[in-house]
CSV table of C-alpha atoms in Angstrom, one decimal:
chain,number,residue,atom,x,y,z
Y,1,MET,CA,77.7,-129.4,134.2
Y,2,ASN,CA,76.0,-126.7,132.8
Y,3,GLY,CA,75.9,-123.6,135.6
Y,4,SER,CA,77.9,-121.8,137.9
Y,5,ILE,CA,80.9,-124.0,138.8
Y,6,LEU,CA,83.1,-122.8,141.9
Y,7,LEU,CA,86.4,-124.5,141.9
Y,8,LEU,CA,89.3,-123.8,144.6
Y,9,LEU,CA,91.9,-123.6,142.2
Y,10,CYS,CA,94.5,-121.4,143.8
Y,11,LEU,CA,93.2,-118.5,141.3
Y,12,LEU,CA,93.0,-114.7,142.8
Y,13,LEU,CA,89.8,-113.4,142.1
Y,14,SER,CA,90.3,-109.8,140.7
Y,15,THR,CA,87.9,-107.4,142.6
Y,16,SER,CA,90.3,-104.5,142.2
Y,17,ARG,CA,91.1,-104.6,138.7
Y,18,GLY,CA,89.6,-100.9,137.3
Y,19,GLU,CA,92.1,-99.2,140.2
Y,20,GLU,CA,95.2,-101.8,139.5
Y,21,GLU,CA,95.3,-100.8,135.8
Y,22,LYS,CA,94.9,-96.9,136.2
Y,23,ASP,CA,97.6,-96.9,138.4
Y,24,THR,CA,99.8,-99.3,136.2
Y,25,LEU,CA,98.9,-97.5,133.0
Y,26,GLN,CA,99.6,-94.0,134.9
Y,27,THR,CA,103.2,-94.8,135.7
Y,28,SER,CA,103.7,-96.6,132.5
Y,29,ARG,CA,102.2,-93.1,130.5
Y,30,THR,CA,104.5,-90.8,133.5
Y,31,SER,CA,107.5,-92.8,132.2
Y,32,LEU,CA,107.0,-92.0,128.6
Y,33,THR,CA,106.4,-88.4,129.2
Y,34,LEU,CA,109.7,-87.8,130.7
Y,35,LYS,CA,110.9,-88.3,127.0
Y,36,SER,CA,108.0,-86.8,124.9
Y,37,GLN,CA,109.7,-83.1,124.2
Y,38,GLU,CA,112.1,-85.0,122.2
Y,39,MET,CA,109.7,-86.9,120.2
Y,40,SER,CA,107.2,-86.0,117.3
Y,41,CYS,CA,104.8,-87.3,114.9
Y,42,PRO,CA,104.8,-88.5,111.3
Y,43,GLU,CA,103.7,-86.1,108.6
Y,44,ALA,CA,99.5,-86.3,108.9
Y,45,ALA,CA,98.9,-86.8,105.2
Y,46,ASP,CA,101.6,-89.5,105.4
Y,47,ILE,CA,99.6,-92.0,107.7
Y,48,MET,CA,96.2,-91.2,107.1
Y,49,PRO,CA,93.3,-92.2,107.8
Y,50,CYS,CA,95.2,-93.0,111.0
Y,51,VAL,CA,95.9,-90.2,113.6
Y,52,CYS,CA,99.1,-89.5,115.4
Y,53,LYS,CA,98.8,-87.5,119.1
Y,54,HIS,CA,101.4,-85.8,121.1
Y,55,GLU,CA,99.7,-84.4,124.0
Y,56,GLU,CA,101.5,-86.4,127.4
Y,57,ALA,CA,103.0,-89.4,125.1
Y,58,LEU,CA,103.0,-90.3,121.5
Y,59,SER,CA,99.7,-92.4,120.4
Y,60,LEU,CA,98.4,-93.4,117.2
Y,61,GLU,CA,94.5,-94.0,116.4
Y,62,CYS,CA,93.8,-96.1,113.4
Y,63,SER,CA,90.3,-96.2,113.6
Y,64,GLY,CA,89.2,-95.4,110.1
Y,65,VAL,CA,91.6,-98.0,108.0
Y,66,ALA,CA,89.6,-99.8,105.4
Y,67,ASP,CA,91.6,-102.9,105.9
Y,68,GLU,CA,95.0,-104.8,106.4
Y,69,ALA,CA,96.6,-103.2,103.4
Y,70,GLN,CA,96.0,-100.0,104.4
Y,71,LEU,CA,97.2,-100.4,108.2
Y,72,ARG,CA,100.4,-101.7,106.6
Y,73,GLN,CA,100.9,-98.8,104.1
Y,74,VAL,CA,100.4,-96.6,106.9
Y,75,PHE,CA,103.8,-98.3,108.5
Y,76,ARG,CA,105.7,-97.6,105.6
Y,77,ALA,CA,105.7,-93.9,106.0
Y,78,TYR,CA,108.4,-92.6,108.0
Y,79,PHE,CA,108.0,-92.0,111.7
Y,80,PRO,CA,110.9,-90.0,113.0
Y,81,THR,CA,110.6,-91.5,116.3
Y,82,THR,CA,109.5,-95.3,116.4
Y,83,ALA,CA,108.7,-95.3,120.1
Y,84,PHE,CA,105.0,-94.8,120.8
Y,85,TYR,CA,103.2,-94.9,124.2
Y,86,GLU,CA,99.4,-96.4,122.6
Y,87,PHE,CA,98.2,-98.2,119.4
Y,88,TYR,CA,94.6,-97.6,119.6
Y,89,MET,CA,91.5,-98.9,117.4
Y,90,ASP,CA,88.1,-98.8,118.1
Y,91,GLY,CA,85.1,-99.5,116.2
Y,92,ASN,CA,86.7,-100.8,112.5
Y,93,LYS,CA,85.4,-103.1,111.0
Y,94,GLY,CA,88.0,-103.7,107.9
Y,95,VAL,CA,91.1,-105.1,109.4
Y,96,ARG,CA,90.6,-109.2,110.3
Y,97,VAL,CA,94.4,-109.6,110.7
Y,98,LEU,CA,97.3,-108.5,112.3
Y,99,GLU,CA,99.9,-109.4,109.6
Y,100,ASP,CA,103.6,-110.6,110.5
Y,101,GLY,CA,104.9,-107.0,110.4
Y,102,VAL,CA,102.4,-104.9,110.0
Y,103,PHE,CA,104.0,-102.3,112.3
Y,104,GLY,CA,106.9,-101.8,110.8
Y,105,SER,CA,110.0,-101.3,113.7
Y,106,VAL,CA,107.4,-99.2,115.4
Y,107,SER,CA,106.7,-100.7,118.8
Y,108,PHE,CA,104.2,-99.5,121.7
Y,109,GLN,CA,103.3,-99.8,125.1
Y,110,VAL,CA,99.5,-100.2,125.1
Y,111,LEU,CA,97.7,-102.0,122.6
Y,112,GLN,CA,94.3,-101.7,122.4
Y,113,VAL,CA,91.7,-103.0,119.8
Y,114,LEU,CA,87.8,-102.8,121.1
Y,115,ASN,CA,84.5,-103.2,118.9
Y,116,SER,CA,86.7,-104.2,115.9
Y,117,ALA,CA,86.5,-107.1,113.5
Y,118,LEU,CA,89.8,-108.8,114.5
Y,119,GLU,CA,90.3,-112.3,114.2
Y,120,THR,CA,93.5,-113.3,114.2
Y,121,VAL,CA,97.1,-111.8,115.8
Y,122,ARG,CA,99.5,-113.3,113.4
Y,123,ASP,CA,103.3,-114.7,115.4
Y,124,ASP,CA,105.1,-111.9,114.4
Y,125,ALA,CA,102.7,-108.7,114.2
Y,126,LEU,CA,104.2,-107.8,117.9
Y,127,THR,CA,107.4,-108.6,117.5
Y,128,PRO,CA,108.6,-104.9,117.6
Y,129,SER,CA,106.7,-104.4,120.7
Y,130,LEU,CA,108.1,-107.6,123.0
Y,131,ARG,CA,110.2,-105.3,125.0
Y,132,THR,CA,107.7,-102.3,125.8
Y,133,LEU,CA,104.3,-103.7,125.9
Y,134,THR,CA,103.0,-103.3,129.2
Y,135,HIS,CA,99.1,-103.9,128.4
Y,136,ILE,CA,96.9,-105.5,125.5
Y,137,ASN,CA,93.3,-104.9,125.4
Y,138,VAL,CA,91.3,-106.7,123.0
Y,139,ALA,CA,87.5,-106.4,123.5
Y,140,ASP,CA,84.3,-107.0,121.9
Y,141,SER,CA,86.1,-108.8,118.4
Y,142,PRO,CA,85.7,-112.3,117.2
Y,143,LEU,CA,89.4,-113.0,118.6
Y,144,ALA,CA,90.3,-116.6,118.2
Y,145,VAL,CA,93.9,-116.7,117.2
Y,146,PHE,CA,96.8,-115.0,119.2
Y,147,PRO,CA,99.9,-115.9,119.5
Y,148,PHE,CA,100.1,-117.0,123.3
Y,149,HIS,CA,103.2,-119.1,123.0
Y,150,ARG,CA,105.2,-116.2,123.0
Y,151,LEU,CA,103.8,-114.5,125.8
Y,152,GLN,CA,107.1,-115.1,127.5
Y,153,GLU,CA,109.0,-113.0,125.3
Y,154,PHE,CA,106.8,-109.9,125.9
Y,155,THR,CA,109.3,-109.1,129.0
Y,156,LEU,CA,107.1,-105.9,130.7
Y,157,LEU,CA,104.0,-107.0,130.0
Y,158,GLY,CA,101.7,-107.0,133.2
Y,159,SER,CA,98.2,-107.1,132.0
Y,160,MET,CA,96.5,-108.9,129.4
Y,161,SER,CA,92.7,-108.3,128.6
Y,162,LEU,CA,90.7,-110.3,125.6
Y,163,LEU,CA,87.2,-109.6,126.8
Y,164,ASN,CA,84.3,-110.9,124.8
Y,165,CYS,CA,86.2,-112.6,121.9
Y,166,ASP,CA,86.6,-115.8,120.8
Y,167,VAL,CA,89.3,-117.8,122.5
Y,168,HIS,CA,88.6,-121.5,122.2
Y,169,SER,CA,91.4,-122.9,124.2
Y,170,LEU,CA,94.9,-121.9,126.1
Y,171,PRO,CA,98.1,-123.4,125.2
Y,172,PRO,CA,100.1,-123.8,128.4
Y,173,LEU,CA,101.4,-120.1,129.5
Y,174,SER,CA,104.4,-118.6,130.4
Y,175,SER,CA,105.5,-115.4,131.8
Y,176,ALA,CA,107.8,-113.7,134.5
Y,177,SER,CA,105.6,-110.3,134.3
Y,178,LEU,CA,102.4,-110.9,134.1
Y,179,LYS,CA,100.2,-110.1,137.1
Y,180,HIS,CA,96.5,-109.9,135.8
Y,181,LEU,CA,95.1,-112.0,133.0
Y,182,TYR,CA,91.1,-111.7,131.6
Y,183,LEU,CA,90.0,-113.8,129.5
Y,184,ASN,CA,85.6,-113.3,130.8
Y,185,ALA,CA,83.1,-113.9,128.1
Y,186,ASN,CA,85.1,-116.1,125.3
Y,187,SER,CA,84.5,-119.6,124.7
Y,188,ILE,CA,86.6,-121.8,126.6
Y,189,SER,CA,85.6,-124.8,127.7
Y,190,HIS,CA,88.6,-126.8,129.1
Y,191,LEU,CA,91.7,-126.0,130.8
Y,192,THR,CA,94.5,-128.5,131.4
Y,193,PRO,CA,96.0,-128.5,134.7
Y,194,ASP,CA,99.6,-127.0,133.7
Y,195,VAL,CA,97.9,-123.9,131.7
Y,196,PHE,CA,99.0,-121.5,134.5
Y,197,SER,CA,101.8,-123.0,136.6
Y,198,LEU,CA,104.3,-120.9,134.6
Y,199,LEU,CA,102.7,-117.5,135.4
Y,200,THR,CA,105.2,-117.2,138.1
Y,201,ALA,CA,104.0,-113.2,138.9
Y,202,VAL,CA,100.3,-113.7,138.1
Y,203,GLN,CA,97.8,-112.1,140.9
Y,204,ASN,CA,94.4,-112.0,139.3
Y,205,ILE,CA,92.9,-114.6,136.4
Y,206,ASP,CA,89.3,-113.9,135.6
Y,207,LEU,CA,87.9,-116.5,133.3
Y,208,THR,CA,83.9,-115.8,133.9
Y,209,GLU,CA,81.3,-116.3,131.5
Y,210,ASN,CA,83.2,-118.9,129.7
Y,211,HIS,CA,82.1,-122.8,129.1
Y,212,LEU,CA,84.2,-124.5,131.5
Y,213,THR,CA,82.4,-128.1,132.2
Y,214,ASP,CA,85.3,-130.2,132.7
Y,215,ILE,CA,88.4,-129.1,134.2
Y,216,GLU,CA,91.3,-131.4,135.4
Y,217,THR,CA,92.5,-130.4,138.6
Y,218,GLY,CA,95.7,-132.9,139.4
Y,219,LYS,CA,98.3,-130.0,139.2
Y,220,TRP,CA,96.6,-127.1,141.3
Y,221,SER,CA,97.8,-127.9,144.3
Y,222,ARG,CA,101.1,-126.9,143.3
Y,223,CYS,CA,99.8,-123.6,142.8
Y,224,THR,CA,100.6,-121.5,145.9
Y,225,HIS,CA,100.6,-117.9,144.5
Y,226,PHE,CA,96.9,-118.1,143.3
Y,227,ARG,CA,93.7,-118.3,145.5
Y,228,GLU,CA,90.1,-119.4,144.6
Y,229,ASN,CA,88.0,-117.8,141.5
Y,230,LEU,CA,84.7,-118.1,140.2
Y,231,LEU,CA,84.3,-119.8,136.9
Y,232,ARG,CA,80.9,-119.6,135.0
């Protein structure tokens, strides 16, 4: 079936995404700001072309790195503080893979990769941030490979957005913290009945602008924490 299909799957339509994410991001930023006076950036020359910003909280912008090797080299520098608020990369066309161990011992609360060439996030690329990440946002990038099977290990992750990427399929997802899942404009064509059943805290799931033409619905009736959603 090729057009829009409305399915009563027990999914909640995300109508207030912007305000919800703004509030939760501000709460996260405020908690880190309380400790920011004790934090400091690495030497600027040691992490070029990345730029460390110390305003309300520590953030690292790496839009200008040439490739995976240069990104890895940045994190071999001395970081006097390893707990950062945000990793940000926008418009980068050189990094196609976030490799295992790429961030060294540095952790982040927010990961944002926008308008990039990123195709793959390796299983251990985000390991230092398992207990700190609250938001993952990858948009307008050919991302197809992500460690979804480790989702439950991100114990504070509240929102994940993979928008206008190239995700083709999803394994069964498990998380006790994830509230907002946005997978708009990917290449997902099939969902199994149990794919969302272990997202015990989820409130919003948005799968608009995918290629869903055949969905098994056998187990959806067991979901009591979702409502309805429009899938296209």
